[in-house]
Tab-separated table of C-alpha atoms and ligand atoms in Angstrom:
chain	number	residue	atom	x	y	z
A	1070	MET	CA	-19.517	9.285	8.377
A	1071	LYS	CA	-17.475	6.170	8.951
A	1072	GLN	CA	-14.274	6.204	6.914
A	1073	GLU	CA	-13.101	3.054	5.228
A	1074	LYS	CA	-9.852	1.701	6.599
A	1075	ILE	CA	-6.761	2.422	4.527
A	1076	LEU	CA	-4.119	-0.268	4.632
A	1077	VAL	CA	-0.452	0.218	3.837
A	1078	THR	CA	-0.883	-1.532	0.508
A	1079	ARG	CA	-3.557	-2.916	-1.790
A	1080	PRO	CA	-2.853	-5.502	-4.483
A	1081	SER	CA	-3.002	-4.467	-8.132
A	1082	MET	CA	-5.642	-6.468	-9.985
A	1083	PRO	CA	-6.236	-7.021	-13.671
A	1084	ALA	CA	-9.800	-6.854	-14.997
A	1085	PHE	CA	-11.701	-9.948	-13.843
A	1086	ASP	CA	-12.412	-11.032	-17.412
A	1087	GLU	CA	-8.809	-10.679	-18.402
A	1088	TYR	CA	-7.790	-13.121	-15.676
A	1089	MET	CA	-10.679	-15.462	-16.503
A	1090	LYS	CA	-9.492	-15.686	-20.080
A	1091	GLU	CA	-6.179	-17.106	-18.841
A	1092	VAL	CA	-7.972	-19.375	-16.363
A	1093	ARG	CA	-10.123	-20.755	-19.192
A	1094	ASP	CA	-6.947	-22.013	-20.892
A	1095	ILE	CA	-5.890	-23.720	-17.673
A	1096	TRP	CA	-9.338	-25.361	-17.373
A	1097	ASN	CA	-9.118	-26.633	-20.909
A	1098	SER	CA	-5.600	-27.980	-20.578
A	1099	ARG	CA	-6.085	-29.617	-17.149
A	1100	TRP	CA	-2.464	-28.686	-16.499
A	1101	LEU	CA	-2.509	-26.930	-13.126
A	1102	THR	CA	1.116	-26.845	-12.046
A	1103	ASN	CA	4.560	-28.352	-12.802
A	1104	MET	CA	5.892	-25.904	-15.363
A	1105	GLY	CA	2.895	-25.719	-17.688
A	1106	GLU	CA	2.072	-23.323	-20.483
A	1107	LYS	CA	1.380	-20.273	-18.273
A	1108	HIS	CA	4.570	-20.867	-16.331
A	1109	ARG	CA	6.582	-20.972	-19.561
A	1110	GLU	CA	4.862	-17.890	-20.951
A	1111	LEU	CA	5.449	-15.810	-17.815
A	1112	GLN	CA	9.055	-16.986	-17.597
A	1113	ALA	CA	9.694	-15.916	-21.203
A	1114	SER	CA	7.962	-12.535	-20.726
A	1115	LEU	CA	9.920	-11.842	-17.563
A	1116	ARG	CA	13.204	-12.788	-19.185
A	1117	LYS	CA	12.460	-10.127	-21.757
A	1118	TYR	CA	11.285	-7.571	-19.175
A	1119	PHE	CA	14.316	-8.104	-16.928
A	1120	ASP	CA	16.613	-8.380	-19.952
A	1121	VAL	CA	18.614	-11.202	-18.320
A	1122	ASP	CA	19.917	-14.540	-19.579
A	1123	GLY	CA	17.969	-16.689	-17.148
A	1124	VAL	CA	14.861	-16.483	-14.954
A	1125	GLU	CA	13.535	-19.258	-12.727
A	1126	LEU	CA	10.065	-18.902	-11.171
A	1127	PHE	CA	9.202	-19.949	-7.609
A	1128	THR	CA	6.227	-20.278	-5.259
A	1129	ASN	CA	7.427	-17.175	-3.461
A	1130	GLY	CA	10.355	-14.792	-3.099
A	1131	HIS	CA	11.606	-16.509	0.010
A	1132	MET	CA	12.175	-19.820	-1.770
A	1133	ALA	CA	14.006	-17.972	-4.554
A	1134	LEU	CA	16.426	-16.624	-1.923
A	1135	GLU	CA	16.715	-19.823	0.071
A	1136	LEU	CA	17.263	-22.083	-2.951
A	1137	SER	CA	19.688	-19.623	-4.584
A	1138	LEU	CA	21.936	-19.941	-1.543
A	1139	GLN	CA	21.560	-23.732	-1.609
A	1140	ALA	CA	22.257	-23.895	-5.354
A	1141	MET	CA	25.581	-22.128	-4.794
A	1142	ASN	CA	26.545	-24.728	-2.216
A	1143	LEU	CA	27.855	-22.085	0.160
A	1144	GLN	CA	29.491	-22.641	3.541
A	1145	GLY	CA	30.392	-20.360	6.427
A	1146	GLU	CA	29.381	-16.701	6.703
A	1147	VAL	CA	27.155	-14.482	4.581
A	1148	ILE	CA	27.311	-10.702	5.016
A	1149	THR	CA	23.876	-9.060	4.982
A	1150	THR	CA	21.893	-6.298	6.714
A	1151	PRO	CA	19.345	-6.522	9.540
A	1152	PHE	CA	17.136	-3.743	8.107
A	1153	THR	CA	14.986	-6.056	6.011
A	1154	PHE	CA	12.103	-8.490	6.071
A	1155	ALA	CA	12.522	-11.735	8.070
A	1156	SER	CA	12.974	-13.675	4.826
A	1157	THR	CA	16.485	-12.397	4.024
A	1158	THR	CA	18.039	-13.501	7.305
A	1159	HIS	CA	15.977	-16.692	7.509
A	1160	ALA	CA	17.132	-17.781	4.030
A	1161	ILE	CA	20.724	-17.619	5.284
A	1162	VAL	CA	20.089	-19.368	8.609
A	1163	ARG	CA	17.895	-22.097	7.080
A	1164	ASN	CA	20.851	-23.013	4.840
A	1165	GLY	CA	23.016	-23.614	7.897
A	1166	LEU	CA	24.981	-20.438	7.132
A	1167	THR	CA	25.896	-17.701	9.592
A	1168	PRO	CA	24.591	-14.195	8.889
A	1169	VAL	CA	27.079	-11.429	9.615
A	1170	PHE	CA	25.295	-8.111	9.907
A	1171	CYS	CA	26.673	-5.031	8.230
A	1172	ASP	CA	25.286	-1.600	9.088
A	1173	ILE	CA	23.236	0.430	6.614
A	1174	ASP	CA	23.638	3.760	4.891
A	1175	PRO	CA	21.785	6.497	6.849
A	1176	THR	CA	20.133	8.021	3.760
A	1177	ASP	CA	19.083	5.149	1.488
A	1178	PHE	CA	19.119	2.329	4.101
A	1179	THR	CA	20.994	-0.138	1.859
A	1180	ILE	CA	24.177	-1.928	2.978
A	1181	ASP	CA	26.916	0.557	3.983
A	1182	VAL	CA	29.737	-0.442	1.656
A	1183	THR	CA	32.278	1.559	3.679
A	1184	LYS	CA	31.755	-0.921	6.537
A	1185	LEU	CA	31.521	-4.082	4.459
A	1186	GLU	CA	35.128	-5.014	3.812
A	1187	ARG	CA	36.164	-5.123	7.463
A	1188	LEU	CA	33.521	-7.816	8.127
A	1189	ILE	CA	35.089	-10.243	5.658
A	1190	THR	CA	36.834	-13.213	7.286
A	1191	ASP	CA	38.289	-16.419	5.880
A	1192	ARG	CA	34.853	-17.970	6.440
A	1193	THR	CA	32.960	-15.410	4.328
A	1194	THR	CA	31.542	-16.881	1.106
A	1195	ALA	CA	28.830	-14.472	0.002
A	1196	ILE	CA	27.159	-11.079	0.354
A	1197	MET	CA	23.373	-10.776	0.449
A	1198	PRO	CA	22.462	-7.091	0.126
A	1199	VAL	CA	18.892	-5.763	-0.028
A	1200	HIS	CA	17.589	-3.094	-2.431
A	1201	VAL	CA	15.439	-1.907	0.435
A	1202	TYR	CA	12.278	0.089	-0.556
A	1203	GLY	CA	13.558	-0.289	-4.124
A	1204	ASN	CA	16.603	1.884	-3.324
A	1205	VAL	CA	19.556	0.621	-5.308
A	1206	CYS	CA	22.559	-0.701	-3.358
A	1207	ASN	CA	26.020	0.508	-4.330
A	1208	VAL	CA	26.257	-2.273	-6.902
A	1209	GLU	CA	29.624	-1.167	-8.300
A	1210	GLU	CA	31.395	-1.196	-4.950
A	1211	ILE	CA	29.743	-4.482	-3.945
A	1212	ASP	CA	30.905	-5.989	-7.234
A	1213	ARG	CA	34.466	-4.726	-6.677
A	1214	ILE	CA	34.630	-6.162	-3.152
A	1215	ALA	CA	33.072	-9.484	-4.214
A	1216	LYS	CA	35.593	-9.907	-7.027
A	1217	LYS	CA	38.516	-8.964	-4.799
A	1218	TYR	CA	37.642	-11.647	-2.207
A	1219	GLY	CA	36.004	-14.232	-4.494
A	1220	LEU	CA	32.546	-13.882	-2.924
A	1221	LYS	CA	29.142	-14.618	-4.428
A	1222	VAL	CA	26.539	-11.834	-4.484
A	1223	ILE	CA	22.864	-12.670	-4.011
A	1224	TYR	CA	20.642	-9.584	-4.164
A	1225	ASP	CA	17.389	-9.528	-2.283
A	1226	ALA	CA	15.544	-7.509	-4.933
A	1227	ALA	CA	12.098	-8.245	-3.461
A	1228	HIS	CA	11.328	-4.497	-3.348
A	1229	ALA	CA	12.947	-3.581	-6.630
A	1230	PHE	CA	10.737	-4.872	-9.450
A	1231	GLY	CA	10.887	-2.413	-12.353
A	1232	VAL	CA	13.800	-0.415	-10.931
A	1233	ARG	CA	16.509	0.547	-13.408
A	1234	TYR	CA	20.061	1.635	-12.695
A	1235	LYS	CA	22.141	3.376	-15.379
A	1236	ASN	CA	19.511	2.223	-17.834
A	1237	LYS	CA	19.874	-1.453	-16.909
A	1238	ASN	CA	17.202	-3.473	-15.182
A	1239	ILE	CA	18.135	-4.080	-11.544
A	1240	ALA	CA	17.802	-7.843	-12.166
A	1241	ALA	CA	21.114	-7.807	-14.040
A	1242	PHE	CA	23.303	-7.294	-10.960
A	1243	GLY	CA	25.046	-9.862	-8.779
A	1244	ASP	CA	25.311	-13.602	-9.393
A	1245	VAL	CA	21.595	-13.812	-8.627
A	1246	SER	CA	18.865	-11.239	-8.036
A	1247	CYS	CA	15.759	-12.546	-6.278
A	1248	PHE	CA	12.318	-10.969	-6.578
A	1249	SER	CA	9.128	-11.438	-4.610
A	1250	PHE	CA	5.829	-11.510	-6.458
A	1251	HIS	CA	3.759	-11.481	-3.283
A	1252	ALA	CA	0.339	-9.814	-3.466
A	1253	THR	CA	1.667	-6.742	-1.654
A	1254	LYS	CA	4.556	-6.116	-4.033
A	1255	VAL	CA	4.727	-3.768	-7.045
A	1256	PHE	CA	4.283	-6.713	-9.420
A	1257	HIS	CA	2.585	-9.845	-8.121
A	1258	THR	CA	1.464	-13.353	-8.982
A	1259	ILE	CA	-0.681	-13.654	-5.783
A	1260	GLU	CA	2.259	-15.560	-4.230
A	1261	GLY	CA	5.407	-16.006	-6.248
A	1262	GLY	CA	8.997	-15.121	-6.848
A	1263	ALA	CA	11.859	-15.344	-9.293
A	1264	ALA	CA	15.620	-15.654	-9.416
A	1265	CYS	CA	17.524	-13.940	-12.256
A	1266	PHE	CA	20.976	-15.185	-13.178
A	1267	ARG	CA	23.568	-15.429	-15.942
A	1268	ASP	CA	25.141	-18.844	-15.310
A	1269	PRO	CA	23.014	-21.561	-17.019
A	1270	GLU	CA	24.411	-24.217	-14.669
A	1271	LEU	CA	23.092	-22.264	-11.718
A	1272	GLY	CA	19.750	-22.062	-13.524
A	1273	ALA	CA	19.642	-25.841	-13.970
A	1274	GLU	CA	20.413	-26.270	-10.273
A	1275	LEU	CA	17.617	-23.853	-9.289
A	1276	TYR	CA	15.164	-25.749	-11.488
A	1277	ARG	CA	16.169	-29.045	-9.917
A	1278	LEU	CA	16.001	-27.715	-6.343
A	1279	LYS	CA	12.518	-26.248	-6.790
A	1280	ASN	CA	11.370	-29.707	-7.920
A	1281	PHE	CA	12.589	-31.919	-5.029
A	1282	GLY	CA	16.095	-32.344	-6.459
A	1283	ILE	CA	14.731	-34.598	-9.193
A	1284	ARG	CA	17.135	-34.838	-12.117
A	1285	GLY	CA	15.313	-37.508	-14.106
A	1286	PRO	CA	12.520	-40.092	-13.768
A	1287	GLU	CA	14.851	-42.456	-11.907
A	1288	CYS	CA	17.409	-40.035	-10.520
A	1289	VAL	CA	17.044	-37.785	-7.463
A	1290	ASP	CA	20.502	-36.485	-6.672
A	1291	GLY	CA	19.777	-33.346	-4.661
A	1292	VAL	CA	17.855	-32.633	-1.459
A	1293	GLY	CA	15.481	-30.144	-3.014
A	1294	ALA	CA	12.255	-28.508	-1.915
A	1295	ASN	CA	8.928	-28.023	-3.630
A	1296	ALA	CA	8.850	-24.429	-4.823
A	1297	LYS	CA	7.190	-24.593	-8.231
A	1298	MET	CA	4.928	-21.715	-9.293
A	1299	ASN	CA	1.470	-23.023	-10.227
A	1300	GLU	CA	-0.460	-22.085	-13.382
A	1301	PHE	CA	-3.038	-19.848	-11.671
A	1302	CYS	CA	-0.292	-17.722	-10.155
A	1303	ALA	CA	1.588	-17.586	-13.453
A	1304	ALA	CA	-1.661	-16.493	-15.155
A	1305	MET	CA	-2.036	-13.620	-12.681
A	1306	GLY	CA	1.536	-12.616	-13.464
A	1307	ILE	CA	0.877	-12.667	-17.220
A	1308	CYS	CA	-2.055	-10.269	-16.705
A	1309	ASN	CA	-0.277	-7.953	-14.273
A	1310	LEU	CA	2.832	-7.732	-16.429
A	1311	ARG	CA	0.718	-6.348	-19.305
A	1312	HIS	CA	-0.188	-3.376	-17.104
A	1313	ILE	CA	3.087	-2.825	-15.290
A	1314	ASP	CA	3.959	0.485	-16.980
A	1315	ASP	CA	0.568	1.892	-16.066
A	1316	ALA	CA	0.930	0.580	-12.499
A	1317	LEU	CA	4.321	2.257	-12.110
A	1318	ALA	CA	2.999	5.551	-13.529
A	1319	LYS	CA	0.106	5.555	-11.030
A	1320	ARG	CA	2.471	4.821	-8.156
A	1321	LYS	CA	4.687	7.662	-9.302
A	1322	ALA	CA	1.777	10.119	-9.142
A	1323	VAL	CA	0.959	8.996	-5.592
A	1324	ALA	CA	4.586	9.210	-4.454
A	1325	GLU	CA	4.979	12.679	-5.978
A	1326	ARG	CA	1.918	13.969	-4.133
A	1327	TYR	CA	3.401	12.666	-0.857
A	1328	ARG	CA	6.603	14.477	-1.705
A	1329	GLU	CA	4.720	17.741	-2.369
A	1330	ASN	CA	2.954	17.458	0.972
A	1331	LEU	CA	5.844	16.305	3.143
A	1332	SER	CA	8.987	17.846	1.647
A	1333	ASP	CA	10.835	20.468	3.668
A	1334	VAL	CA	9.083	19.595	6.926
A	1335	ASP	CA	11.516	20.033	9.800
A	1336	GLY	CA	12.092	16.637	11.434
A	1337	LEU	CA	10.895	14.528	8.495
A	1338	GLN	CA	13.410	12.813	6.204
A	1339	LEU	CA	12.038	11.388	2.959
A	1340	ASN	CA	13.411	8.541	0.871
A	1341	PRO	CA	16.225	9.945	-1.313
A	1342	VAL	CA	16.032	10.430	-5.059
A	1343	GLN	CA	19.018	8.350	-6.195
A	1344	LYS	CA	21.313	9.342	-9.043
A	1345	ASP	CA	21.037	7.273	-12.259
A	1346	VAL	CA	18.063	5.357	-10.828
A	1347	THR	CA	14.583	4.939	-12.329
A	1348	PRO	CA	12.564	4.170	-9.194
A	1349	ASN	CA	9.493	1.936	-8.809
A	1350	TYR	CA	7.785	3.904	-5.999
A	1351	ALA	CA	7.304	0.677	-4.079
A	1352	TYR	CA	7.119	2.289	-0.636
A	1353	PHE	CA	6.951	5.720	0.943
A	1354	PRO	CA	9.052	5.568	4.099
A	1355	ILE	CA	9.491	8.666	6.259
A	1356	LEU	CA	12.057	9.063	8.989
A	1357	ILE	CA	10.786	10.986	11.992
A	1358	ASN	CA	13.325	12.861	14.082
A	1359	GLU	CA	11.499	13.308	17.372
A	1360	ASN	CA	13.767	16.117	18.605
A	1361	ARG	CA	12.846	18.307	15.679
A	1362	PHE	CA	9.384	17.055	14.783
A	1363	GLY	CA	8.290	17.066	18.415
A	1364	THR	CA	6.532	13.686	18.212
A	1365	SER	CA	7.890	10.159	18.045
A	1366	ARG	CA	7.394	7.638	15.248
A	1367	ASN	CA	5.232	5.524	17.542
A	1368	GLU	CA	2.954	8.460	18.343
A	1369	VAL	CA	2.482	9.236	14.642
A	1370	PHE	CA	1.790	5.548	14.005
A	1371	ASP	CA	-0.859	5.582	16.759
A	1372	ALA	CA	-2.471	8.780	15.456
A	1373	LEU	CA	-2.810	7.242	11.996
A	1374	ALA	CA	-4.134	3.975	13.436
A	1375	GLN	CA	-6.807	5.924	15.364
A	1376	ALA	CA	-7.962	7.370	12.053
A	1377	GLY	CA	-8.152	3.905	10.479
A	1378	ILE	CA	-4.927	4.296	8.534
A	1379	GLY	CA	-2.511	1.403	8.587
A	1380	ALA	CA	1.017	2.704	8.301
A	1381	ARG	CA	3.742	0.137	9.015
A	1382	LYS	CA	6.927	0.202	11.051
A	1383	TYR	CA	8.972	-1.253	8.184
A	1384	PHE	CA	11.546	-2.406	9.225
A	1385	TYR	CA	11.144	-2.729	12.950
A	1386	PRO	CA	12.335	-4.762	14.757
A	1387	LEU	CA	15.673	-5.446	13.058
A	1388	THR	CA	16.147	-9.103	12.147
A	1389	ASN	CA	19.220	-9.337	14.391
A	1390	THR	CA	16.957	-8.631	17.391
A	1391	PHE	CA	14.316	-11.268	16.579
A	1392	ASP	CA	13.296	-13.509	19.486
A	1393	CYS	CA	14.327	-16.598	17.508
A	1394	PHE	CA	17.926	-15.291	17.492
A	1395	HIS	CA	17.940	-14.273	21.151
A	1396	GLY	CA	21.481	-13.780	22.411
A	1397	LYS	CA	23.090	-14.660	19.081
A	1398	PHE	CA	23.791	-11.239	17.577
A	1399	ASP	CA	24.919	-7.892	18.907
A	1400	VAL	CA	22.477	-5.214	17.784
A	1401	ASN	CA	25.038	-2.538	18.686
A	1402	ALA	CA	27.141	-3.750	15.770
A	1403	THR	CA	24.593	-2.054	13.485
A	1404	PRO	CA	23.882	1.284	15.250
A	1405	THR	CA	22.581	3.136	12.185
A	1406	ALA	CA	20.119	0.355	11.387
A	1407	LEU	CA	18.973	0.385	15.025
A	1408	HIS	CA	18.549	4.162	14.988
A	1409	ILE	CA	16.546	4.117	11.754
A	1410	SER	CA	14.358	1.151	12.703
A	1411	LYS	CA	13.100	3.161	15.703
A	1412	ARG	CA	12.247	6.217	13.599
A	1413	VAL	CA	10.977	4.935	10.269
A	1414	LEU	CA	7.340	4.756	9.239
A	1415	THR	CA	6.059	3.469	5.891
A	1416	LEU	CA	2.946	5.271	4.673
A	1417	PRO	CA	0.203	3.689	2.534
A	1418	LEU	CA	1.089	3.573	-1.157
A	1419	TYR	CA	-0.748	1.733	-3.890
A	1420	GLU	CA	-1.963	2.460	-7.391
A	1421	GLU	CA	-5.506	3.376	-6.464
A	1422	LEU	CA	-4.783	5.424	-3.353
A	1423	ALA	CA	-7.058	8.451	-3.836
A	1424	LEU	CA	-5.260	11.773	-3.580
A	1425	LYS	CA	-7.871	13.075	-1.131
A	1426	ASP	CA	-7.115	10.106	1.152
A	1427	LEU	CA	-3.422	10.728	0.729
A	1428	ASP	CA	-3.882	14.392	1.664
A	1429	ARG	CA	-5.805	13.315	4.759
A	1430	ILE	CA	-2.954	10.961	5.738
A	1431	CYS	CA	-0.441	13.791	5.365
A	1432	LYS	CA	-2.657	16.170	7.344
A	1433	ILE	CA	-2.763	13.707	10.257
A	1434	VAL	CA	1.035	13.302	10.127
A	1435	LEU	CA	1.578	17.061	10.066
A	1436	GLU	CA	-0.911	17.664	12.862
A	1437	CYS	CA	1.302	15.496	15.077
A	1438	ARG	CA	3.993	18.189	14.970
A	1439	ARG	CA	4.693	19.838	18.303
B	337	LIG	C1	8.514	-9.788	0.470
B	337	LIG	C2	9.970	-9.939	0.791
B	337	LIG	C3	10.632	-11.173	0.729
B	337	LIG	C4	9.944	-12.503	0.612
B	337	LIG	O1	9.071	-12.630	-0.403
B	337	LIG	P1	7.817	-13.621	-0.323
B	337	LIG	O2	7.383	-13.643	-1.750
B	337	LIG	O3	6.811	-13.022	0.586
B	337	LIG	O4	8.307	-14.945	0.137
B	337	LIG	C5	11.997	-11.191	0.909
B	337	LIG	N1	12.702	-10.077	1.163
B	337	LIG	C6	12.090	-8.878	1.267
B	337	LIG	C7	12.928	-7.670	1.537
B	337	LIG	C8	10.702	-8.774	1.112
B	337	LIG	O5	10.116	-7.586	1.261
């Protein structure tokens, strides 16, 4: 029997009729974009969910990051990590800023705060850490360092929707926390993103920059972009947000089954359970130590692919080795990130992943052992 392909992720969907009910309102209003009713409703609901002072919605997570940097009017160098999606590094470079790559922690893969301070120069203006896989960065230490040197902190929280740290939503940390609402993320608006902030002036600047830099009908005083979330995307967000607790509970069940199957396997390192953190089970990365497991990450990836299972080498290659940056950065400056990027494999994880499929995935992984 031919097995259906299993991809690394599968978007969460509301009931068709639930979405259509929202779409009906849009049809009736003839207001399709430019901060309409659905946009305002989603913004208000998310402000409550995140429990932050301000939320600005965007076409995607990348524009939230890119325009947050622009809104802060930064110059010089921004310290970040290369173990992330292209977007993080590109947001820095597209602002004319220089990324300075800090190595990552070998267990949770977030920025290694013990190596951060020595990278600060008189040109450093900000830190852009990533809550990678939804793992929480060392927010206290980052905050201490930022205050000591007068640096801005922009979190790439694209993976961290729904994560809580010490009973606070992850959106509350840094000067800005940026989320992606892409179809593949824990919470989505088809395409979309948001920036969460405290400073209302920064919020006004983000609003202006996502709308071409227009301040008033006869005043354009900023070189903005077009990054407004449209009403159909906002409507999808309104529906998905109603079901977010259920979505997180289903993900938790899937992640726990993976843990049952793959814990205590010699040569496999699982994502850590972090102290004081309520996770969102966004991804299930495994680290494969070839010496002990007997098989390389690439061989396990190939074995899964042969069986129609799409695991992903997230995050490989590191952003500081991208072709577009050829010769610009020294990958040996981030040896832990390099080591991990060659050994990590992200297994399929989504709400509706059937446990029998999950067990089959684990069986294939374990059969690779030599
Ligand atoms: C998805 C993602 C982004 C970009 O989000 P988009 O909504 O796709 O633009 C940025 N950073 C990380 C770490 C991501 O995973």
